[in-house]
PDB file of N, CA and C in Angstrom:
ATOM      1  N   UNK A   1      -0.348 -18.469   5.316  1.00 60.00           N
ATOM      2  CA  UNK A   1       0.141 -17.736   4.136  1.00 60.00           C
ATOM      3  C   UNK A   1       0.594 -16.243   5.197  1.00 60.00           C
ATOM      4  N   UNK A   2       1.867 -15.928   4.604  1.00 80.00           N
ATOM      5  CA  UNK A   2       2.631 -14.704   5.225  1.00 80.00           C
ATOM      6  C   UNK A   2       1.448 -13.587   4.731  1.00 80.00           C
ATOM      7  N   UNK A   3       1.507 -12.699   5.827  1.00 89.00           N
ATOM      8  CA  UNK A   3       0.702 -11.306   5.884  1.00 89.00           C
ATOM      9  C   UNK A   3       2.008 -10.073   5.021  1.00 89.00           C
ATOM     10  N   UNK A   4       2.017  -9.608   4.099  1.00 94.00           N
ATOM     11  CA  UNK A   4       2.945  -8.697   3.793  1.00 94.00           C
ATOM     12  C   UNK A   4       1.937  -7.222   4.392  1.00 94.00           C
ATOM     13  N   UNK A   5       2.655  -6.307   4.946  1.00 97.00           N
ATOM     14  CA  UNK A   5       2.356  -5.262   5.489  1.00 97.00           C
ATOM     15  C   UNK A   5       3.051  -3.979   4.725  1.00 97.00           C
ATOM     16  N   UNK A   6       2.263  -2.863   4.752  1.00 98.00           N
ATOM     17  CA  UNK A   6       2.689  -1.473   4.058  1.00 98.00           C
ATOM     18  C   UNK A   6       2.033  -0.827   4.342  1.00 98.00           C
ATOM     19  N   UNK A   7       2.330   0.960   4.735  1.00 98.00           N
ATOM     20  CA  UNK A   7       1.879   1.875   5.373  1.00 98.00           C
ATOM     21  C   UNK A   7       1.462   2.935   4.470  1.00 98.00           C
ATOM     22  N   UNK A   8       0.513   3.471   4.571  1.00 98.00           N
ATOM     23  CA  UNK A   8       0.060   4.902   3.828  1.00 98.00           C
ATOM     24  C   UNK A   8       0.569   5.849   4.475  1.00 98.00           C
ATOM     25  N   UNK A   9       1.390   6.306   4.519  1.00 97.00           N
ATOM     26  CA  UNK A   9       1.557   7.868   5.543  1.00 97.00           C
ATOM     27  C   UNK A   9       0.968   8.971   4.754  1.00 97.00           C
ATOM     28  N   UNK A  10       0.998  10.476   5.443  1.00 91.00           N
ATOM     29  CA  UNK A  10       0.750  11.548   4.678  1.00 91.00           C
ATOM     30  C   UNK A  10      -0.616  11.457   4.677  1.00 91.00           C
ATOM     31  N   UNK A  11      -2.111  10.627   4.652  1.00 93.00           N
ATOM     32  CA  UNK A  11      -2.875  10.935   4.521  1.00 93.00           C
ATOM     33  C   UNK A  11      -3.593  12.331   4.520  1.00 93.00           C
ATOM     34  N   UNK A  12      -2.685  13.191   5.406  1.00 91.00           N
ATOM     35  CA  UNK A  12      -3.294  14.494   5.673  1.00 91.00           C
ATOM     36  C   UNK A  12      -2.974  15.415   4.536  1.00 91.00           C
ATOM     37  N   UNK A  13      -2.736  14.767   3.358  1.00 93.00           N
ATOM     38  CA  UNK A  13      -2.280  15.606   2.583  1.00 93.00           C
ATOM     39  C   UNK A  13      -3.583  15.373   1.760  1.00 93.00           C
ATOM     40  N   UNK A  14      -4.497  14.603   1.950  1.00 95.00           N
ATOM     41  CA  UNK A  14      -5.385  13.859   0.806  1.00 95.00           C
ATOM     42  C   UNK A  14      -6.844  14.226   1.786  1.00 95.00           C
ATOM     43  N   UNK A  15      -7.317  13.232   2.502  1.00 94.00           N
ATOM     44  CA  UNK A  15      -8.467  13.277   3.213  1.00 94.00           C
ATOM     45  C   UNK A  15      -8.476  13.022   4.757  1.00 94.00           C
ATOM     46  N   UNK A  16      -7.155  12.834   4.835  1.00 94.00           N
ATOM     47  CA  UNK A  16      -7.138  12.361   6.523  1.00 94.00           C
ATOM     48  C   UNK A  16      -7.270  10.935   6.594  1.00 94.00           C
ATOM     49  N   UNK A  17      -7.384  10.653   7.641  1.00 95.00           N
ATOM     50  CA  UNK A  17      -7.763   9.382   7.944  1.00 95.00           C
ATOM     51  C   UNK A  17      -9.526   8.823   8.165  1.00 95.00           C
ATOM     52  N   UNK A  18     -10.142   9.903   7.980  1.00 95.00           N
ATOM     53  CA  UNK A  18     -11.651   9.741   7.886  1.00 95.00           C
ATOM     54  C   UNK A  18     -11.768   8.494   6.720  1.00 95.00           C
ATOM     55  N   UNK A  19     -11.484   8.411   5.778  1.00 96.00           N
ATOM     56  CA  UNK A  19     -11.959   7.543   4.828  1.00 96.00           C
ATOM     57  C   UNK A  19     -11.758   6.131   5.086  1.00 96.00           C
ATOM     58  N   UNK A  20     -10.678   5.786   5.928  1.00 98.00           N
ATOM     59  CA  UNK A  20     -10.280   4.275   6.172  1.00 98.00           C
ATOM     60  C   UNK A  20     -10.930   3.715   7.466  1.00 98.00           C
ATOM     61  N   UNK A  21     -11.040   2.630   7.395  1.00 97.00           N
ATOM     62  CA  UNK A  21     -12.087   1.652   8.467  1.00 97.00           C
ATOM     63  C   UNK A  21     -11.020   0.240   8.436  1.00 97.00           C
ATOM     64  N   UNK A  22     -11.076  -0.420   9.298  1.00 97.00           N
ATOM     65  CA  UNK A  22     -10.401  -1.877   9.308  1.00 97.00           C
ATOM     66  C   UNK A  22     -11.272  -2.865   8.355  1.00 97.00           C
ATOM     67  N   UNK A  23     -10.667  -3.233   7.812  1.00 96.00           N
ATOM     68  CA  UNK A  23     -10.904  -4.343   7.071  1.00 96.00           C
ATOM     69  C   UNK A  23     -11.496  -3.872   5.432  1.00 96.00           C
ATOM     70  N   UNK A  24     -11.175  -2.402   5.695  1.00 96.00           N
ATOM     71  CA  UNK A  24     -11.780  -1.931   4.158  1.00 96.00           C
ATOM     72  C   UNK A  24     -10.418  -2.299   3.107  1.00 96.00           C
ATOM     73  N   UNK A  25     -11.077  -2.189   1.823  1.00 96.00           N
ATOM     74  CA  UNK A  25     -10.023  -2.764   0.842  1.00 96.00           C
ATOM     75  C   UNK A  25      -9.442  -1.111  -0.083  1.00 96.00           C
ATOM     76  N   UNK A  26      -8.203  -1.160  -0.531  1.00 97.00           N
ATOM     77  CA  UNK A  26      -7.637  -0.147  -0.760  1.00 97.00           C
ATOM     78  C   UNK A  26      -7.007  -0.951  -2.046  1.00 97.00           C
ATOM     79  N   UNK A  27      -6.795   0.216  -3.062  1.00 96.00           N
ATOM     80  CA  UNK A  27      -6.403  -0.710  -4.549  1.00 96.00           C
ATOM     81  C   UNK A  27      -4.821   0.299  -4.672  1.00 96.00           C
ATOM     82  N   UNK A  28      -4.125  -0.490  -5.441  1.00 97.00           N
ATOM     83  CA  UNK A  28      -2.842   0.203  -5.312  1.00 97.00           C
ATOM     84  C   UNK A  28      -2.350   0.244  -6.568  1.00 97.00           C
ATOM     85  N   UNK A  29      -1.860   1.101  -7.274  1.00 97.00           N
ATOM     86  CA  UNK A  29      -1.348   1.265  -8.832  1.00 97.00           C
ATOM     87  C   UNK A  29       0.044   2.028  -8.749  1.00 97.00           C
ATOM     88  N   UNK A  30       0.759   1.369  -9.612  1.00 97.00           N
ATOM     89  CA  UNK A  30       2.034   2.094  -9.892  1.00 97.00           C
ATOM     90  C   UNK A  30       2.027   2.872 -10.667  1.00 97.00           C
ATOM     91  N   UNK A  31       3.173   3.929 -10.451  1.00 97.00           N
ATOM     92  CA  UNK A  31       3.366   5.059 -10.864  1.00 97.00           C
ATOM     93  C   UNK A  31       5.075   5.329 -11.465  1.00 97.00           C
ATOM     94  N   UNK A  32       4.918   4.416 -12.320  1.00 95.00           N
ATOM     95  CA  UNK A  32       6.584   4.933 -12.828  1.00 95.00           C
ATOM     96  C   UNK A  32       7.042   5.877 -13.302  1.00 95.00           C
ATOM     97  N   UNK A  33       6.271   7.014 -13.789  1.00 96.00           N
ATOM     98  CA  UNK A  33       6.588   8.050 -14.301  1.00 96.00           C
ATOM     99  C   UNK A  33       6.325   9.487 -13.524  1.00 96.00           C
ATOM    100  N   UNK A  34       6.093   9.060 -12.227  1.00 96.00           N
ATOM    101  CA  UNK A  34       6.061   9.958 -11.211  1.00 96.00           C
ATOM    102  C   UNK A  34       7.442  10.736 -11.040  1.00 96.00           C
ATOM    103  N   UNK A  35       7.353  11.846 -11.182  1.00 97.00           N
ATOM    104  CA  UNK A  35       8.382  12.513 -11.340  1.00 97.00           C
ATOM    105  C   UNK A  35       9.162  12.759  -9.904  1.00 97.00           C
ATOM    106  N   UNK A  36       8.698  12.259  -8.812  1.00 95.00           N
ATOM    107  CA  UNK A  36       9.560  12.201  -7.366  1.00 95.00           C
ATOM    108  C   UNK A  36      10.041  10.828  -7.139  1.00 95.00           C
ATOM    109  N   UNK A  37       9.452   9.951  -7.576  1.00 96.00           N
ATOM    110  CA  UNK A  37       9.829   8.684  -7.413  1.00 96.00           C
ATOM    111  C   UNK A  37       9.187   7.625  -8.306  1.00 96.00           C
ATOM    112  N   UNK A  38      10.456   7.112  -8.805  1.00 96.00           N
ATOM    113  CA  UNK A  38       9.467   6.045 -10.445  1.00 96.00           C
ATOM    114  C   UNK A  38       9.229   4.566  -9.778  1.00 96.00           C
ATOM    115  N   UNK A  39       9.242   4.524  -8.022  1.00 97.00           N
ATOM    116  CA  UNK A  39       8.642   3.462  -7.749  1.00 97.00           C
ATOM    117  C   UNK A  39       7.281   3.814  -6.983  1.00 97.00           C
ATOM    118  N   UNK A  40       7.134   4.777  -7.262  1.00 98.00           N
ATOM    119  CA  UNK A  40       5.593   5.122  -6.445  1.00 98.00           C
ATOM    120  C   UNK A  40       4.527   4.084  -6.700  1.00 98.00           C
ATOM    121  N   UNK A  41       3.658   4.098  -5.678  1.00 98.00           N
ATOM    122  CA  UNK A  41       2.349   3.138  -5.719  1.00 98.00           C
ATOM    123  C   UNK A  41       1.685   3.822  -5.006  1.00 98.00           C
ATOM    124  N   UNK A  42       0.538   4.438  -5.999  1.00 98.00           N
ATOM    125  CA  UNK A  42      -0.709   5.246  -5.703  1.00 98.00           C
ATOM    126  C   UNK A  42      -1.697   4.471  -4.797  1.00 98.00           C
ATOM    127  N   UNK A  43      -1.980   4.942  -4.199  1.00 98.00           N
ATOM    128  CA  UNK A  43      -3.335   4.234  -3.151  1.00 98.00           C
ATOM    129  C   UNK A  43      -4.672   4.902  -3.330  1.00 98.00           C
ATOM    130  N   UNK A  44      -5.924   3.922  -3.793  1.00 97.00           N
ATOM    131  CA  UNK A  44      -6.965   4.696  -4.390  1.00 97.00           C
ATOM    132  C   UNK A  44      -8.367   4.090  -3.720  1.00 97.00           C
ATOM    133  N   UNK A  45      -9.214   4.628  -3.008  1.00 97.00           N
ATOM    134  CA  UNK A  45     -10.451   4.054  -2.693  1.00 97.00           C
ATOM    135  C   UNK A  45     -11.688   4.204  -3.864  1.00 97.00           C
ATOM    136  N   UNK A  46     -12.473   3.695  -3.992  1.00 95.00           N
ATOM    137  CA  UNK A  46     -13.645   3.917  -4.900  1.00 95.00           C
ATOM    138  C   UNK A  46     -14.403   5.154  -4.333  1.00 95.00           C
ATOM    139  N   UNK A  47     -14.587   5.909  -4.971  1.00 95.00           N
ATOM    140  CA  UNK A  47     -15.698   7.039  -5.172  1.00 95.00           C
ATOM    141  C   UNK A  47     -14.423   8.422  -4.796  1.00 95.00           C
ATOM    142  N   UNK A  48     -13.453   7.846  -3.967  1.00 96.00           N
ATOM    143  CA  UNK A  48     -12.403   9.034  -3.768  1.00 96.00           C
ATOM    144  C   UNK A  48     -11.411   9.524  -4.487  1.00 96.00           C
ATOM    145  N   UNK A  49     -10.912   7.950  -5.266  1.00 97.00           N
ATOM    146  CA  UNK A  49      -9.641   8.041  -5.709  1.00 97.00           C
ATOM    147  C   UNK A  49      -8.829   8.365  -5.099  1.00 97.00           C
ATOM    148  N   UNK A  50      -7.316   8.889  -5.634  1.00 97.00           N
ATOM    149  CA  UNK A  50      -6.162   8.640  -4.836  1.00 97.00           C
ATOM    150  C   UNK A  50      -6.376   9.295  -3.140  1.00 97.00           C
ATOM    151  N   UNK A  51      -5.783   8.653  -2.361  1.00 97.00           N
ATOM    152  CA  UNK A  51      -5.810   9.067  -0.727  1.00 97.00           C
ATOM    153  C   UNK A  51      -4.315   9.015  -0.580  1.00 97.00           C
ATOM    154  N   UNK A  52      -3.351   8.614  -1.191  1.00 97.00           N
ATOM    155  CA  UNK A  52      -2.118   8.634  -0.497  1.00 97.00           C
ATOM    156  C   UNK A  52      -1.181   7.812  -1.297  1.00 97.00           C
ATOM    157  N   UNK A  53       0.120   7.454  -0.982  1.00 98.00           N
ATOM    158  CA  UNK A  53       0.818   6.561  -1.458  1.00 98.00           C
ATOM    159  C   UNK A  53       1.432   5.739  -0.841  1.00 98.00           C
ATOM    160  N   UNK A  54       2.167   4.499  -0.980  1.00 98.00           N
ATOM    161  CA  UNK A  54       2.652   3.469  -0.165  1.00 98.00           C
ATOM    162  C   UNK A  54       4.003   4.414   0.327  1.00 98.00           C
ATOM    163  N   UNK A  55       4.368   4.186   1.373  1.00 98.00           N
ATOM    164  CA  UNK A  55       5.704   4.702   1.976  1.00 98.00           C
ATOM    165  C   UNK A  55       6.835   4.088   1.381  1.00 98.00           C
ATOM    166  N   UNK A  56       7.981   4.755   1.043  1.00 95.00           N
ATOM    167  CA  UNK A  56       9.086   4.187   0.665  1.00 95.00           C
ATOM    168  C   UNK A  56      10.467   4.716   0.999  1.00 95.00           C
ATOM    169  N   UNK A  57      10.342   5.153   2.403  1.00 92.00           N
ATOM    170  CA  UNK A  57      11.155   5.517   2.906  1.00 92.00           C
ATOM    171  C   UNK A  57      11.276   5.127   4.668  1.00 92.00           C
ATOM    172  N   UNK A  58      12.392   4.743   5.271  1.00 91.00           N
ATOM    173  CA  UNK A  58      12.370   3.986   6.795  1.00 91.00           C
ATOM    174  C   UNK A  58      11.647   4.794   7.447  1.00 91.00           C
ATOM    175  N   UNK A  59      11.701   5.987   6.958  1.00 93.00           N
ATOM    176  CA  UNK A  59      11.167   7.112   8.088  1.00 93.00           C
ATOM    177  C   UNK A  59       9.802   7.353   7.934  1.00 93.00           C
ATOM    178  N   UNK A  60       9.026   6.495   7.417  1.00 94.00           N
ATOM    179  CA  UNK A  60       7.512   6.729   6.873  1.00 94.00           C
ATOM    180  C   UNK A  60       6.940   5.393   7.047  1.00 94.00           C
ATOM    181  N   UNK A  61       7.630   4.220   6.822  1.00 96.00           N
ATOM    182  CA  UNK A  61       7.048   3.273   7.085  1.00 96.00           C
ATOM    183  C   UNK A  61       6.915   2.786   8.509  1.00 96.00           C
ATOM    184  N   UNK A  62       5.954   1.852   8.923  1.00 95.00           N
ATOM    185  CA  UNK A  62       5.209   1.871  10.072  1.00 95.00           C
ATOM    186  C   UNK A  62       5.554   0.533  10.947  1.00 95.00           C
ATOM    187  N   UNK A  63       6.309   0.217  11.346  1.00 95.00           N
ATOM    188  CA  UNK A  63       6.458  -1.690  12.179  1.00 95.00           C
ATOM    189  C   UNK A  63       7.277  -2.131  10.957  1.00 95.00           C
ATOM    190  N   UNK A  64       6.920  -3.192  10.237  1.00 94.00           N
ATOM    191  CA  UNK A  64       7.090  -4.421   9.691  1.00 94.00           C
ATOM    192  C   UNK A  64       6.844  -4.051   7.800  1.00 94.00           C
ATOM    193  N   UNK A  65       6.520  -2.901   7.995  1.00 97.00           N
ATOM    194  CA  UNK A  65       5.626  -2.796   6.332  1.00 97.00           C
ATOM    195  C   UNK A  65       6.974  -2.913   5.530  1.00 97.00           C
ATOM    196  N   UNK A  66       6.553  -3.194   4.349  1.00 96.00           N
ATOM    197  CA  UNK A  66       7.765  -3.246   2.894  1.00 96.00           C
ATOM    198  C   UNK A  66       7.225  -1.968   2.698  1.00 96.00           C
ATOM    199  N   UNK A  67       8.326  -1.515   2.025  1.00 96.00           N
ATOM    200  CA  UNK A  67       8.269   0.024   1.313  1.00 96.00           C
ATOM    201  C   UNK A  67       7.657  -0.622   0.119  1.00 96.00           C
ATOM    202  N   UNK A  68       7.612   1.196  -0.816  1.00 97.00           N
ATOM    203  CA  UNK A  68       7.181   1.018  -2.189  1.00 97.00           C
ATOM    204  C   UNK A  68       8.000   0.180  -2.969  1.00 97.00           C
ATOM    205  N   UNK A  69       9.667   0.478  -3.150  1.00 95.00           N
ATOM    206  CA  UNK A  69      10.210  -0.066  -3.610  1.00 95.00           C
ATOM    207  C   UNK A  69      10.299  -1.615  -3.665  1.00 95.00           C
ATOM    208  N   UNK A  70      10.292  -2.034  -2.292  1.00 95.00           N
ATOM    209  CA  UNK A  70      10.321  -3.692  -2.462  1.00 95.00           C
ATOM    210  C   UNK A  70       8.805  -4.278  -2.913  1.00 95.00           C
ATOM    211  N   UNK A  71       7.522  -3.679  -3.016  1.00 95.00           N
ATOM    212  CA  UNK A  71       6.595  -4.220  -3.560  1.00 95.00           C
ATOM    213  C   UNK A  71       6.339  -3.625  -5.031  1.00 95.00           C
ATOM    214  N   UNK A  72       7.146  -2.896  -5.274  1.00 95.00           N
ATOM    215  CA  UNK A  72       6.674  -2.519  -6.983  1.00 95.00           C
ATOM    216  C   UNK A  72       6.870  -3.549  -7.833  1.00 95.00           C
ATOM    217  N   UNK A  73       7.657  -4.315  -7.953  1.00 94.00           N
ATOM    218  CA  UNK A  73       7.964  -5.311  -8.770  1.00 94.00           C
ATOM    219  C   UNK A  73       7.012  -6.245  -8.667  1.00 94.00           C
ATOM    220  N   UNK A  74       6.329  -6.581  -7.728  1.00 92.00           N
ATOM    221  CA  UNK A  74       6.092  -7.738  -7.059  1.00 92.00           C
ATOM    222  C   UNK A  74       4.294  -7.988  -7.278  1.00 92.00           C
ATOM    223  N   UNK A  75       3.588  -6.592  -7.365  1.00 95.00           N
ATOM    224  CA  UNK A  75       2.158  -6.187  -7.714  1.00 95.00           C
ATOM    225  C   UNK A  75       1.647  -6.084  -8.916  1.00 95.00           C
ATOM    226  N   UNK A  76       0.792  -5.943  -9.505  1.00 93.00           N
ATOM    227  CA  UNK A  76       0.211  -5.472 -10.788  1.00 93.00           C
ATOM    228  C   UNK A  76      -0.628  -4.231 -10.334  1.00 93.00           C
ATOM    229  N   UNK A  77      -1.196  -3.747 -11.381  1.00 93.00           N
ATOM    230  CA  UNK A  77      -2.364  -2.402 -11.292  1.00 93.00           C
ATOM    231  C   UNK A  77      -3.405  -3.183 -10.556  1.00 93.00           C
ATOM    232  N   UNK A  78      -4.104  -2.556  -9.583  1.00 92.00           N
ATOM    233  CA  UNK A  78      -5.458  -2.692  -8.929  1.00 92.00           C
ATOM    234  C   UNK A  78      -5.298  -4.112  -7.859  1.00 92.00           C
ATOM    235  N   UNK A  79      -3.999  -4.100  -7.565  1.00 94.00           N
ATOM    236  CA  UNK A  79      -3.592  -5.334  -6.378  1.00 94.00           C
ATOM    237  C   UNK A  79      -4.343  -4.520  -5.093  1.00 94.00           C
ATOM    238  N   UNK A  80      -5.251  -5.608  -4.501  1.00 95.00           N
ATOM    239  CA  UNK A  80      -6.238  -5.048  -3.386  1.00 95.00           C
ATOM    240  C   UNK A  80      -5.454  -5.440  -1.976  1.00 95.00           C
ATOM    241  N   UNK A  81      -5.284  -4.502  -1.237  1.00 96.00           N
ATOM    242  CA  UNK A  81      -4.876  -4.251   0.217  1.00 96.00           C
ATOM    243  C   UNK A  81      -6.309  -4.269   1.026  1.00 96.00           C
ATOM    244  N   UNK A  82      -5.738  -4.491   2.165  1.00 96.00           N
ATOM    245  CA  UNK A  82      -6.926  -4.396   3.423  1.00 96.00           C
ATOM    246  C   UNK A  82      -6.073  -3.623   4.661  1.00 96.00           C
ATOM    247  N   UNK A  83      -7.023  -2.644   4.908  1.00 98.00           N
ATOM    248  CA  UNK A  83      -6.985  -1.735   6.165  1.00 98.00           C
ATOM    249  C   UNK A  83      -6.681  -2.406   7.441  1.00 98.00           C
ATOM    250  N   UNK A  84      -5.739  -3.128   8.140  1.00 98.00           N
ATOM    251  CA  UNK A  84      -5.370  -3.383   9.206  1.00 98.00           C
ATOM    252  C   UNK A  84      -5.502  -2.213  10.636  1.00 98.00           C
ATOM    253  N   UNK A  85      -4.664  -1.413  10.425  1.00 98.00           N
ATOM    254  CA  UNK A  85      -4.662  -0.403  11.648  1.00 98.00           C
ATOM    255  C   UNK A  85      -4.870   1.179  11.153  1.00 98.00           C
ATOM    256  N   UNK A  86      -5.472   1.947  11.745  1.00 98.00           N
ATOM    257  CA  UNK A  86      -5.682   3.452  11.267  1.00 98.00           C
ATOM    258  C   UNK A  86      -5.225   4.349  12.372  1.00 98.00           C
ATOM    259  N   UNK A  87      -3.808   4.601  12.149  1.00 96.00           N
ATOM    260  CA  UNK A  87      -2.778   5.488  13.117  1.00 96.00           C
ATOM    261  C   UNK A  87      -2.513   6.873  13.147  1.00 96.00           C
ATOM    262  N   UNK A  88      -2.485   7.544  14.115  1.00 92.00           N
ATOM    263  CA  UNK A  88      -1.930   8.900  13.598  1.00 92.00           C
ATOM    264  C   UNK A  88      -0.708   9.016  12.849  1.00 92.00           C
ATOM    265  N   UNK A  89       0.245   7.987  12.429  1.00 91.00           N
ATOM    266  CA  UNK A  89       0.799   8.218  11.844  1.00 91.00           C
ATOM    267  C   UNK A  89       1.613   7.400  10.193  1.00 91.00           C
ATOM    268  N   UNK A  90      -0.188   6.939   9.877  1.00 96.00           N
ATOM    269  CA  UNK A  90      -0.105   6.700   8.843  1.00 96.00           C
ATOM    270  C   UNK A  90      -1.251   5.059   8.949  1.00 96.00           C
ATOM    271  N   UNK A  91      -1.800   4.673   7.880  1.00 98.00           N
ATOM    272  CA  UNK A  91      -2.288   3.591   7.632  1.00 98.00           C
ATOM    273  C   UNK A  91      -1.538   2.577   7.366  1.00 98.00           C
ATOM    274  N   UNK A  92      -2.159   1.218   8.403  1.00 98.00           N
ATOM    275  CA  UNK A  92      -1.066   0.153   8.231  1.00 98.00           C
ATOM    276  C   UNK A  92      -2.050  -1.092   7.318  1.00 98.00           C
ATOM    277  N   UNK A  93      -1.552  -1.235   6.020  1.00 98.00           N
ATOM    278  CA  UNK A  93      -2.244  -2.506   5.473  1.00 98.00           C
ATOM    279  C   UNK A  93      -1.798  -3.995   4.997  1.00 98.00           C
ATOM    280  N   UNK A  94      -2.222  -4.495   4.680  1.00 97.00           N
ATOM    281  CA  UNK A  94      -1.885  -5.967   4.259  1.00 97.00           C
ATOM    282  C   UNK A  94      -2.175  -6.183   2.862  1.00 97.00           C
ATOM    283  N   UNK A  95      -1.582  -7.434   2.470  1.00 94.00           N
ATOM    284  CA  UNK A  95      -1.873  -8.273   1.204  1.00 94.00           C
ATOM    285  C   UNK A  95      -1.275  -9.209   1.676  1.00 94.00           C
ATOM    286  N   UNK A  96      -1.881 -10.484   1.294  1.00 72.00           N
ATOM    287  CA  UNK A  96      -1.545 -11.865   1.408  1.00 72.00           C
ATOM    288  C   UNK A  96      -0.450 -12.086   0.432  1.00 72.00           C
ATOM    289  N   UNK A  97       0.494 -12.985   0.692  1.00 64.00           N
ATOM    290  CA  UNK A  97       1.736 -13.186  -0.182  1.00 64.00           C
ATOM    291  C   UNK A  97       1.031 -13.672  -1.375  1.00 64.00           C
ATOM    292  N   UNK A  98      -0.069 -14.565  -1.312  1.00 71.00           N
ATOM    293  CA  UNK A  98      -0.415 -15.096  -3.065  1.00 71.00           C
ATOM    294  C   UNK A  98      -0.668 -13.991  -3.705  1.00 71.00           C
ATOM    295  N   UNK A  99      -1.095 -12.601  -3.281  1.00 73.00           N
ATOM    296  CA  UNK A  99      -1.296 -11.648  -4.380  1.00 73.00           C
ATOM    297  C   UNK A  99       0.166 -11.296  -5.045  1.00 73.00           C
ATOM    298  N   UNK A 100       1.356 -11.578  -4.701  1.00 79.00           N
ATOM    299  CA  UNK A 100       2.738 -11.157  -5.073  1.00 79.00           C
ATOM    300  C   UNK A 100       2.533 -11.678  -6.609  1.00 79.00           C
ATOM    301  N   UNK A 101       3.226 -11.384  -7.552  1.00 79.00           N
ATOM    302  CA  UNK A 101       3.604 -11.789  -8.961  1.00 79.00           C
ATOM    303  C   UNK A 101       4.672 -12.553  -8.477  1.00 79.00           C
ATOM    304  N   UNK A 102       4.886 -13.662  -9.455  1.00 69.00           N
ATOM    305  CA  UNK A 102       6.090 -14.383  -9.090  1.00 69.00           C
ATOM    306  C   UNK A 102       6.312 -15.102  -7.691  1.00 69.00           C
ATOM    307  N   UNK A 103       4.987 -15.278  -7.258  1.00 52.00           N
ATOM    308  CA  UNK A 103       5.499 -15.983  -5.984  1.00 52.00           C
ATOM    309  C   UNK A 103       5.847 -17.439  -5.975  1.00 52.00           C
ATOM    310  N   UNK A 104       6.825 -17.906  -5.799  1.00 43.00           N
ATOM    311  CA  UNK A 104       7.185 -19.822  -6.238  1.00 43.00           C
ATOM    312  C   UNK A 104       6.596 -20.117  -4.935  1.00 43.00           C
ATOM    313  N   UNK A 105       6.450 -19.678  -3.594  1.00 44.00           N
ATOM    314  CA  UNK A 105       6.065 -20.524  -2.558  1.00 44.00           C
ATOM    315  C   UNK A 105       4.967 -20.964  -2.332  1.00 44.00           C
ATOM    316  N   UNK A 106       4.305 -19.845  -3.271  1.00 39.00           N
ATOM    317  CA  UNK A 106       2.554 -20.606  -3.270  1.00 39.00           C
ATOM    318  C   UNK A 106       2.028 -21.332  -4.393  1.00 39.00           C
ATOM    319  N   UNK A 107       3.052 -21.619  -5.391  1.00 39.00           N
ATOM    320  CA  UNK A 107       2.296 -22.715  -6.330  1.00 39.00           C
ATOM    321  C   UNK A 107       2.065 -23.654  -5.986  1.00 39.00           C
ATOM    322  N   UNK A 108       1.309 -24.318  -6.582  1.00 36.00           N
ATOM    323  CA  UNK A 108       1.129 -26.200  -6.399  1.00 36.00           C
ATOM    324  C   UNK A 108       1.349 -26.545  -7.449  1.00 36.00           C
TER     325      UNK A 108
END
């Protein structure tokens, strides 16, 4: 099963990288009413709440990460991501392709 990567940039605007560790779960929530980006996806950690947003620009994505725009219609609120890399430029997380909505490749 293919892993889908996404980046959480700008963590310094919240709690920095300190709350993140490899293997940790993060939770994704769509924000269609966000005044800056109608495809915004908020990232939360239990006990802290919002810790950032999924990158939605080629300038903020790291490596093969998908943008928030690409993920937006393919996830549901509360989708779980797993932290893979904690880097100075952002936190790279993944989801399994079976986590995506309408994923016909994984239907039995």
